[in-house]
CSV table of C-alpha atoms in Angstrom, one decimal:
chain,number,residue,atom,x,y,z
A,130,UNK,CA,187.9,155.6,90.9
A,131,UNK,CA,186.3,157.9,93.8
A,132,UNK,CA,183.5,155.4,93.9
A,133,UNK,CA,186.0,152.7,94.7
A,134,UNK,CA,187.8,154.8,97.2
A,135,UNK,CA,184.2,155.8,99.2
A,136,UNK,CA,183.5,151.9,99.5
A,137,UNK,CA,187.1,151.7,100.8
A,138,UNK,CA,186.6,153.9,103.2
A,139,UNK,CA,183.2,153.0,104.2
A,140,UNK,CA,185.0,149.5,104.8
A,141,UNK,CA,187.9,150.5,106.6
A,142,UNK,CA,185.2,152.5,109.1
A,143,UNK,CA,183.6,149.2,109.5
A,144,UNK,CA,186.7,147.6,110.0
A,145,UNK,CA,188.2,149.7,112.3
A,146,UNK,CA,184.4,149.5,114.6
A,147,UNK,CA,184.5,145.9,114.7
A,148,UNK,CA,188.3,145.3,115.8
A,149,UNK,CA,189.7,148.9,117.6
A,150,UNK,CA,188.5,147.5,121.2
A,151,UNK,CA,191.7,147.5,123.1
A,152,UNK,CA,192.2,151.1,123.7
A,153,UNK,CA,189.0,153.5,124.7
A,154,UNK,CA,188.5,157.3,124.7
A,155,UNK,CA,189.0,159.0,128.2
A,156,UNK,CA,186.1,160.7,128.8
A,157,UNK,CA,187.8,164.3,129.1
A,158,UNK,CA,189.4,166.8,126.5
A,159,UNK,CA,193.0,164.9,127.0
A,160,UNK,CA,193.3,162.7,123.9
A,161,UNK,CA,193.7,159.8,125.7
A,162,UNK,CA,192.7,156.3,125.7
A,163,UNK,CA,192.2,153.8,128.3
A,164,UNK,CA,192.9,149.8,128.5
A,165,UNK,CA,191.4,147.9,131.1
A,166,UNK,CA,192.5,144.8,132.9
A,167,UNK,CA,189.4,142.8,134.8
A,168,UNK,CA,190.2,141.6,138.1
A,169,UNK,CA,188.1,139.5,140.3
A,170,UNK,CA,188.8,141.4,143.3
A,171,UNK,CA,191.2,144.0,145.1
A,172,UNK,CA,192.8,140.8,146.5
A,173,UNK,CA,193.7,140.0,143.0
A,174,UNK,CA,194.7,143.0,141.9
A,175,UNK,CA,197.0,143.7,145.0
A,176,UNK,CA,198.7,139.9,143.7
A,177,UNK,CA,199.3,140.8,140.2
A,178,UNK,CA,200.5,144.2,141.9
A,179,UNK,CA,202.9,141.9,144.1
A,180,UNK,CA,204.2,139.5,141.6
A,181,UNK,CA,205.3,142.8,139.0
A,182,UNK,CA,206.8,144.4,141.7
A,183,UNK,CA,209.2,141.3,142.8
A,184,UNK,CA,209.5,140.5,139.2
A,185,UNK,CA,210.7,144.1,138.9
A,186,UNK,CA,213.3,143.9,142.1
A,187,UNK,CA,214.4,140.2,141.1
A,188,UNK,CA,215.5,142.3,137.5
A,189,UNK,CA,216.9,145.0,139.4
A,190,UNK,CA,219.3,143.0,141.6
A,191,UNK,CA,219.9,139.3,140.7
A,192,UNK,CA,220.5,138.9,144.5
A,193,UNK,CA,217.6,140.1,146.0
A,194,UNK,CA,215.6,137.2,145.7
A,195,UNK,CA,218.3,135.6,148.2
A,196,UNK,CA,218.2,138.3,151.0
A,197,UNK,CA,214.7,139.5,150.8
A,198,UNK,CA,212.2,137.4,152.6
A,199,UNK,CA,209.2,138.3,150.7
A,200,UNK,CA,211.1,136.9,148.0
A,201,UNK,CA,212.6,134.3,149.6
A,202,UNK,CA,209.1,132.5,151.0
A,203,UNK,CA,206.8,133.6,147.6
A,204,UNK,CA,208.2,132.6,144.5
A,205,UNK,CA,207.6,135.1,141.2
A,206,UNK,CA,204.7,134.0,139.8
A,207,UNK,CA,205.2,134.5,136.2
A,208,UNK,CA,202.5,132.7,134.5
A,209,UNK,CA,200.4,135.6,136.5
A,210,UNK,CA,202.6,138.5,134.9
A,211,UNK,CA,202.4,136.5,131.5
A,212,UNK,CA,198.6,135.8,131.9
A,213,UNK,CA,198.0,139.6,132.2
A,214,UNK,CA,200.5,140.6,129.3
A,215,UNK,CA,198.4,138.0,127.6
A,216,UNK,CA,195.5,140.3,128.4
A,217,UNK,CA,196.4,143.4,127.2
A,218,UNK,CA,197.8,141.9,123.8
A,219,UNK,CA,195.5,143.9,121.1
A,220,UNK,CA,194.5,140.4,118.9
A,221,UNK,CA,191.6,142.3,117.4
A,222,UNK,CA,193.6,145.3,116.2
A,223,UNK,CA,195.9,142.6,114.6
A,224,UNK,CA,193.2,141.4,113.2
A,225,UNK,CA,192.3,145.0,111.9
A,226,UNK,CA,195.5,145.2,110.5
A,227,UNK,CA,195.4,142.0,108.5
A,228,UNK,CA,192.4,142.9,107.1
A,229,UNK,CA,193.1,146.4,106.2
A,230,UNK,CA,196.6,144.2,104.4
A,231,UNK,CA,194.4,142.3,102.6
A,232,UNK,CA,191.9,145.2,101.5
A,233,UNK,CA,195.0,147.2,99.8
A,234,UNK,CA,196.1,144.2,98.1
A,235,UNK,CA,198.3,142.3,100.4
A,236,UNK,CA,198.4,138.9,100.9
């Protein structure tokens, strides 16, 4: 039985090496990790920036999209917020946990 339970391990350590990529160690004492979103540029960033924070008033106040003239002249662009939530989504730690299912006898 412990030899069964070593090769477990050994392959849940594997598993977890190929598919953890999402979140990464700070580099200090903290016990932290850190996600990163690519962006081409700063002018990119400072759009996605944009877009969550209208997004963010539009939630705040219904009406605000109808007196503010940021709002007014720029539409939300949600497929940018969505697109960048899309980014962050962990698919390889799912992945991981399917796996890891499948290894203990799930399905």
């Amino acid at each position: 039985m412990e030899t069964n339970e070593t090769k477990t391990l050994e392959n849940l350590k594997r598993l977890t090496a190929l598919h953890f990529r999402t979140l990464k160690p700070a580099n200090d004492k903290s016990k932290t990790y850190i996600a990163q979103i690519k962006f081409v540029n700063y002018f990119e960033l400072g759009c996605v920036i944009t877009e969550i924070l209208k997004l963010c008033i539009v939630a705040l106040d219904h009406d605000a999209h109808k007196t503010s003239t940021t709002i007014k002249h720029s539409p939300i662009n949600v497929g940018l917020i969505l697109e960048i939530v899309l980014e962050m989504f962990p698919m390889d730690e799912f992945e991981f946990l399917s796996d890891v299912a499948e290894m203990v006898g799930g399905k």
